[in-house]
mmCIF file of C-alpha atoms in Angstrom:
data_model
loop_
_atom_site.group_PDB
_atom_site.id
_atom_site.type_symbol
_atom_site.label_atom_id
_atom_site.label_comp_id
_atom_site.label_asym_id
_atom_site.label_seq_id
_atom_site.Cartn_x
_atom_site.Cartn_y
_atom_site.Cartn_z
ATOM 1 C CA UNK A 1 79.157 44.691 -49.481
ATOM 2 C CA UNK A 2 80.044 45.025 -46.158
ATOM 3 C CA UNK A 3 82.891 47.203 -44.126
ATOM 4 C CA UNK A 4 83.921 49.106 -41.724
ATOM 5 C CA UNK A 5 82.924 52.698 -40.833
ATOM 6 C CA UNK A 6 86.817 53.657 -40.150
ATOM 7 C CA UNK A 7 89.985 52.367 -41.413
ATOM 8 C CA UNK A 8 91.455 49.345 -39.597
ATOM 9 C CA UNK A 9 95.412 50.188 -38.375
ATOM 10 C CA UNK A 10 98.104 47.434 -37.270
ATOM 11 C CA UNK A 11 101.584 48.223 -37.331
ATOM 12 C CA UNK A 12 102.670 48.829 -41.320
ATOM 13 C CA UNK A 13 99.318 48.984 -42.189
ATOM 14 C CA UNK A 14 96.237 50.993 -42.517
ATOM 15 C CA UNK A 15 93.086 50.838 -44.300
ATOM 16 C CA UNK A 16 89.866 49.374 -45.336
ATOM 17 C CA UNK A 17 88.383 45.679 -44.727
ATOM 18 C CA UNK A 18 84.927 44.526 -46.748
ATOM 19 C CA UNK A 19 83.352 41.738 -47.706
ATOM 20 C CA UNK A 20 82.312 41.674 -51.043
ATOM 21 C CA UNK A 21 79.041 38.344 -51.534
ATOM 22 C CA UNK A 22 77.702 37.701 -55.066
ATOM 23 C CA UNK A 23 73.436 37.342 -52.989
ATOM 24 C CA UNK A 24 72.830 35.338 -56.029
ATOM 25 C CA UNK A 25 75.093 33.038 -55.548
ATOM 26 C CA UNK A 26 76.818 33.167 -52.189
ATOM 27 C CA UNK A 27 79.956 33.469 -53.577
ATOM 28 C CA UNK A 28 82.024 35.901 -51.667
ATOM 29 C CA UNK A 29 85.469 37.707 -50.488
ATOM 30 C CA UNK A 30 87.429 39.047 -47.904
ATOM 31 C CA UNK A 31 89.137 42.007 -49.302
ATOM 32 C CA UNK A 32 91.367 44.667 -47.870
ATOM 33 C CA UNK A 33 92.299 48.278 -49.419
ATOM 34 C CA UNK A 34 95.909 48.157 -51.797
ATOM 35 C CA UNK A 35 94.530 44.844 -53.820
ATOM 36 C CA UNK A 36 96.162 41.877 -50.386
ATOM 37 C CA UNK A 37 93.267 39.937 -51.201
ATOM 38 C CA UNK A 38 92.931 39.990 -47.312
ATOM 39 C CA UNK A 39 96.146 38.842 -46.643
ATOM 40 C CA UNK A 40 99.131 40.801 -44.696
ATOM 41 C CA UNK A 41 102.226 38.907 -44.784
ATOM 42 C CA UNK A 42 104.476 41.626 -42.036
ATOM 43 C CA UNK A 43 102.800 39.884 -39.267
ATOM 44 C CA UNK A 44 104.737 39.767 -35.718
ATOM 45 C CA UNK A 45 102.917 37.240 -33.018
ATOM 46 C CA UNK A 46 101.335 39.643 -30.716
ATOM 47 C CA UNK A 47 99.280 40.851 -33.294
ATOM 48 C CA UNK A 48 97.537 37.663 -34.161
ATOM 49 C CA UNK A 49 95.518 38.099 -31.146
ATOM 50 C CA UNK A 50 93.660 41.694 -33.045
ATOM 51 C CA UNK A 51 93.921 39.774 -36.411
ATOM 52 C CA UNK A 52 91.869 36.981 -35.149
ATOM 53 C CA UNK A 53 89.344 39.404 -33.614
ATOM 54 C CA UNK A 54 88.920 41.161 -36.435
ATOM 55 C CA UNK A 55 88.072 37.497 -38.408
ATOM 56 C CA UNK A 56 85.649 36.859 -35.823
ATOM 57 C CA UNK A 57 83.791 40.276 -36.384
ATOM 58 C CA UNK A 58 83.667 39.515 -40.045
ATOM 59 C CA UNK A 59 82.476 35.609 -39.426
ATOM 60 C CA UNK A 60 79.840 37.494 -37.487
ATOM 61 C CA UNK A 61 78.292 39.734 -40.205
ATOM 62 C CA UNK A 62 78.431 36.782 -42.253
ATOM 63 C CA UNK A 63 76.267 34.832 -39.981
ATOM 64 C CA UNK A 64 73.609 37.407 -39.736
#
């Protein structure tokens, strides 16, 4: 599993990101805190910007 050392805030919500990868299989997730499923449907254009950094950080600890 992989996450953050801190919670992860955008406006209306706050918590934790992880990755969750069966190393057996390679099967994995992207998971946030509150059961999304790594989804956040209150989303407002400006913040799609820090979303899609934040998908970029996790592509990268994927990579490794």
């Amino acid at each position: 599993m992989t996450t953050h050392t801190s919670n992860v805030s955008v406006p209306g919500w706050s918590g934790a990101g992880y990755i969750v990868i069966n190393p057996q299989t390679g099967d994995g997730a992207y998971l946030i805190s509150g059961g999304a499923n790594g989804a956040f449907a209150k989303v407002k254009p400006p913040l799609v910007g820090k979303l899609m950094f934040w998908v970029g950080v996790i592509k990268g600890f994927l990579d490794k």
